[in-house]
């Protein structure tokens, strides 16, 4: 039998390179862009292991669970790690980064998550980038959740390693990811004797065998369907316009926040300040005495299609996530989420104002 998803001609090196070029245009970068054949944890870990080692002093910013993971990887590489942890309901500031440099002048690597979809906050990367640049440190950024929901500009912000994934705001596949790499980062990897080589984690392999070779011969057989899906995803963003896509996400966040505040029932935004809330997803604090996982289960029983989830790990009891990203960055997804949450809260005997919530959400949509 034949199947359109299976009986495809092999993806050529030229086609692969053309997708990389389109991703580079999406990021408005002149840096090398490498598309890696796996979920974004692959380049996230590969970039750290390629550039960090026993001589590295890293400032690791923790505004959510991924920052904690990066610190673990850095320590495993032998780096000296200074953790800068801020409460998950807020964002880090450039002033806090500057103070960390003042206290630890040997910092030569900074790791940061742009938007934490898991906690719903977003960090001011442009301002932080200025501070990092002043001190000459290598700047590593996880922009997996933020790309497509808000500006991601590695060149303008001085980011040396910027990792993105397509599965959230871009509305694309999870099986491929990408990283933009500055010349400084390549030099750091080349000088690092512990940088992975002949390994799936090795970015240097892509540099030496793909980029330096003129992008004519791929290292291995690419993930065919995922690459085609990424190409289609970028094509769709280009057709709609990146600014329009980002505006949809900003509107979804504003509408969800306004609707949740108007809904009542004890529900409130988890991130206190709207300016620190990520446009990719809105996190809400469950009412006192209500377990978030149980409330989400009730809400999904009423409408399994709404983009609701409970927080992960220790946050599962108190946090609700409205994942209004990608195809769900729409008024309908916001209305459906508020309606499902309102019904679940009402089942618990809590007073809610669904009409007011939907009206507030509609008025907040920009």
XYZ file of C-alpha atoms in Angstrom:
366
model
C 0.000 0.000 0.000
C 1.024 3.603 -0.394
C 0.601 6.512 1.972
C 1.272 10.222 1.347
C 3.139 10.528 4.674
C 5.418 7.572 3.920
C 6.130 7.492 0.202
C 8.132 10.714 -0.002
C 11.340 11.450 -1.816
C 14.305 11.928 0.552
C 14.755 15.463 1.852
C 17.673 17.043 0.031
C 20.456 19.059 1.616
C 19.309 22.084 -0.371
C 15.767 21.791 0.977
C 17.121 21.387 4.526
C 19.293 24.484 4.110
C 16.370 26.482 2.759
C 14.348 25.734 5.904
C 17.283 26.897 8.034
C 17.359 30.135 6.041
C 13.657 30.722 6.657
C 14.103 30.147 10.392
C 16.999 32.642 10.351
C 14.720 35.226 8.725
C 12.076 34.541 11.386
C 14.697 35.431 14.021
C 16.072 38.331 11.986
C 19.547 36.917 12.538
C 22.743 36.757 10.503
C 24.147 34.127 12.854
C 24.434 30.505 11.785
C 21.184 28.627 12.369
C 21.294 24.873 12.889
C 18.104 22.828 12.797
C 18.527 19.898 15.162
C 16.739 16.617 14.732
C 14.930 16.325 18.042
C 12.818 18.195 20.576
C 14.316 21.433 21.908
C 15.953 19.756 24.919
C 18.509 18.447 22.400
C 20.013 21.831 21.393
C 19.388 23.257 24.865
C 21.643 20.619 26.401
C 24.027 20.497 23.449
C 24.653 24.248 23.592
C 25.516 24.131 27.296
C 27.748 21.091 27.009
C 29.473 22.627 23.998
C 30.350 25.932 25.653
C 30.642 25.227 29.402
C 33.337 23.421 31.343
C 35.491 23.520 34.486
C 36.753 27.019 33.661
C 33.249 28.466 33.244
C 31.592 30.702 35.825
C 27.914 30.732 34.961
C 25.094 32.959 36.144
C 22.022 30.752 35.880
C 18.718 32.620 36.144
C 15.847 30.565 37.555
C 12.325 31.820 36.881
C 10.841 28.348 36.411
C 11.692 24.659 36.113
C 13.840 24.933 32.981
C 16.254 27.292 34.674
C 16.729 24.646 37.345
C 17.533 22.069 34.659
C 20.131 24.337 33.047
C 21.897 24.725 36.390
C 22.093 20.933 36.724
C 23.637 20.608 33.250
C 26.147 23.375 33.942
C 27.273 21.750 37.184
C 27.561 18.407 35.433
C 29.910 20.088 32.928
C 32.130 21.204 35.795
C 31.151 24.871 35.689
C 30.961 27.073 38.763
C 27.286 28.038 38.934
C 25.746 31.083 40.600
C 21.980 30.592 40.709
C 19.820 33.709 40.629
C 16.364 32.494 41.594
C 13.324 34.759 41.649
C 9.759 33.851 42.680
C 7.870 32.158 39.873
C 5.102 34.763 40.018
C 7.468 37.476 38.773
C 10.338 38.116 36.323
C 14.033 38.792 36.774
C 15.248 42.365 36.191
C 18.301 43.795 34.482
C 19.215 45.394 37.809
C 19.365 41.961 39.459
C 21.638 40.729 36.661
C 23.888 43.781 37.085
C 24.091 43.181 40.834
C 25.096 39.558 40.239
C 27.963 40.679 37.979
C 29.074 43.179 40.620
C 29.165 40.462 43.254
C 30.757 37.849 40.955
C 32.919 39.669 38.360
C 34.230 36.368 36.985
C 30.894 35.458 35.375
C 31.501 34.589 31.715
C 28.260 32.736 30.867
C 24.617 33.691 31.458
C 21.711 31.265 30.969
C 18.161 32.538 30.851
C 14.686 31.401 29.812
C 12.829 34.060 27.839
C 9.244 32.962 28.525
C 8.425 30.188 30.982
C 5.261 28.581 29.694
C 5.326 26.396 32.805
C 5.015 29.371 35.157
C 3.591 32.037 32.842
C 6.263 34.716 33.242
C 8.476 36.406 30.654
C 11.828 38.093 31.181
C 13.076 41.422 29.702
C 15.760 39.942 27.455
C 16.630 43.144 25.584
C 17.501 44.959 28.834
C 19.330 41.959 30.258
C 21.265 41.568 27.016
C 22.687 45.060 27.408
C 24.054 44.179 30.848
C 25.507 40.877 29.653
C 27.143 42.623 26.694
C 28.768 45.200 28.986
C 30.517 42.390 30.849
C 31.463 40.341 27.795
C 29.775 37.135 28.966
C 28.360 34.525 26.616
C 24.563 34.792 26.543
C 22.472 31.592 26.277
C 18.706 31.943 25.805
C 15.853 29.463 25.818
C 13.264 31.038 23.508
C 11.353 27.819 22.869
C 8.052 29.111 24.239
C 8.415 32.770 23.308
C 9.181 32.548 19.591
C 6.028 33.417 17.682
C 4.341 34.910 20.756
C 6.688 37.860 21.287
C 9.814 39.283 19.611
C 12.909 37.057 19.642
C 15.912 38.972 18.265
C 19.261 37.269 18.941
C 21.393 39.784 17.035
C 19.781 42.907 18.464
C 19.890 41.520 22.005
C 23.439 40.121 21.875
C 22.339 36.502 22.341
C 25.083 34.019 21.463
C 23.031 30.829 21.674
C 19.286 31.149 21.044
C 17.294 27.917 21.092
C 13.778 27.731 19.680
C 11.148 25.051 19.210
C 8.109 25.070 16.963
C 5.585 23.245 19.126
C 4.181 26.176 21.086
C 3.458 29.644 19.677
C 4.711 28.730 16.213
C 2.041 26.026 16.010
C 4.416 23.490 14.490
C 6.041 20.123 15.199
C 7.797 19.107 18.408
C 10.260 16.729 16.781
C 12.679 19.322 15.385
C 14.202 22.451 16.905
C 16.798 25.086 16.074
C 19.598 27.143 17.579
C 21.270 30.303 16.335
C 24.993 30.387 17.134
C 27.264 33.428 17.199
C 30.900 33.399 16.125
C 31.854 33.847 19.790
C 29.904 30.752 20.734
C 31.506 28.696 17.963
C 34.928 29.827 19.170
C 34.067 28.862 22.757
C 33.025 25.395 21.601
C 36.148 24.910 19.477
C 38.311 25.782 22.480
C 36.383 23.495 24.842
C 38.036 20.050 25.088
C 34.854 18.699 26.679
C 32.538 19.843 23.881
C 30.670 16.810 22.502
C 32.086 15.395 19.270
C 30.653 12.692 17.027
C 27.590 12.877 19.239
C 23.921 13.685 18.762
C 24.527 16.510 21.258
C 27.353 17.972 19.176
C 26.725 21.335 17.560
C 30.360 21.350 16.461
C 29.639 18.380 14.214
C 27.065 20.501 12.394
C 29.493 23.414 12.188
C 32.405 21.416 10.806
C 30.610 18.849 8.656
C 27.579 20.861 7.506
C 28.112 24.629 7.677
C 31.837 24.691 6.865
C 31.186 22.233 4.057
C 28.835 24.649 2.344
C 25.677 22.840 3.559
C 25.949 20.280 0.778
C 26.013 17.007 2.755
C 23.802 16.257 5.733
C 25.289 14.516 8.759
C 22.580 11.863 8.795
C 19.127 11.176 7.408
C 16.880 14.046 8.513
C 13.546 13.633 10.253
C 11.608 13.883 7.008
C 8.063 14.500 8.195
C 9.106 16.846 11.001
C 11.230 18.932 8.628
C 8.355 19.237 6.182
C 6.049 20.185 9.043
C 8.518 22.844 10.207
C 8.718 24.212 6.669
C 4.916 24.383 6.475
C 4.758 26.004 9.918
C 7.210 28.760 8.961
C 5.418 29.229 5.650
C 2.127 29.730 7.491
C 3.700 32.341 9.800
C 5.186 34.131 6.796
C 1.779 34.180 5.101
C -0.053 35.501 8.161
C 2.765 37.834 9.138
C 4.873 37.434 12.274
C 3.528 40.663 13.773
C -0.034 39.414 13.339
C 0.811 36.065 14.939
C 2.403 37.816 17.927
C -0.567 40.176 18.220
C -2.938 37.197 18.444
C -0.942 35.782 21.342
C -0.820 39.127 23.139
C -4.579 39.481 22.730
C -5.209 35.952 23.979
C -3.127 36.656 27.097
C -4.835 39.980 27.799
C -8.296 38.494 27.261
C -7.617 35.455 29.454
C -6.238 37.574 32.283
C -9.166 40.014 32.138
C -11.698 37.214 31.908
C -10.210 35.297 34.840
C -10.258 38.402 37.025
C -13.908 39.045 36.135
C -14.921 35.392 36.553
C -14.452 35.421 40.312
C -14.727 32.258 42.338
C -11.364 32.987 43.911
C -9.441 32.551 40.664
C -6.575 35.019 40.164
C -3.531 35.483 37.887
C -0.473 33.576 39.093
C 1.941 36.204 37.688
C 1.135 39.349 39.641
C 2.058 42.024 37.097
C 0.544 41.928 33.618
C 3.767 43.308 32.089
C 5.652 40.263 33.429
C 3.093 37.753 32.128
C 4.047 35.739 29.057
C 1.811 36.036 25.985
C 2.314 32.349 25.178
C 0.284 31.048 28.140
C -1.572 32.426 31.142
C -1.173 30.840 34.556
C -3.860 31.170 37.221
C -3.816 30.454 40.947
C -6.545 28.078 42.059
C -8.928 29.331 44.762
C -8.075 28.588 48.371
C -9.029 25.035 49.272
C -9.290 23.933 45.626
C -6.706 21.574 44.115
C -5.758 22.770 40.628
C -5.503 19.274 39.126
C -9.008 18.424 40.312
C -10.424 21.683 38.967
C -8.784 21.153 35.573
C -10.072 17.569 35.451
C -13.620 18.858 36.047
C -13.203 21.565 33.411
C -11.875 19.120 30.799
C -14.695 16.685 31.514
C -17.063 19.404 30.355
C -15.011 20.334 27.291
C -11.963 18.158 26.499
C -10.922 20.471 23.648
C -10.038 23.520 25.738
C -6.295 24.194 26.216
C -6.199 23.773 30.003
C -3.613 21.985 32.128
C -2.557 21.933 35.742
C 0.899 23.073 36.735
C 3.673 20.511 36.782
C 5.379 18.986 39.793
C 5.013 20.997 42.981
C 2.787 23.500 41.160
C 0.104 20.910 40.383
C -1.935 21.736 43.484
C -2.103 25.489 43.001
C -1.572 26.400 39.326
C -3.829 26.252 36.266
C -2.382 26.900 32.830
C -4.359 28.264 29.890
C -2.172 27.276 26.939
C -3.467 29.784 24.406
C -0.649 29.296 21.928
C -0.387 28.328 18.286
C -3.778 27.321 16.933
C -5.327 28.141 20.324
C -4.356 31.824 20.302
C -7.955 32.650 19.368
C -11.009 34.269 20.978
C -12.789 30.917 20.817
C -10.119 29.114 22.822
C -10.165 31.858 25.452
C -13.968 31.811 25.703
C -14.003 28.017 25.908
C -11.366 27.987 28.657
C -13.206 30.576 30.747
C -16.524 28.773 30.264
C -15.048 25.410 31.288
C -13.326 26.903 34.334
C -16.492 28.765 35.314
C -18.538 25.566 35.164
C -15.955 23.647 37.218
C -15.853 26.384 39.867
C -19.650 26.520 40.003
C -19.726 22.738 40.565
C -17.610 23.366 43.645
C -20.259 25.790 44.884
C -18.217 28.924 44.194
C -19.845 32.111 42.908
C -18.792 32.968 39.360
C -19.851 35.584 36.830
C -19.389 33.890 33.463
C -21.260 36.576 31.537
C -19.015 39.246 33.019
C -15.922 37.169 32.344
C -16.761 36.667 28.685
C -17.581 40.358 28.299
C -14.260 41.346 29.918
C -12.354 38.953 27.663
C -14.029 40.316 24.566
C -13.248 43.896 25.551
C -9.609 43.027 26.286
C -9.011 41.392 22.890
C -6.939 43.954 21.028
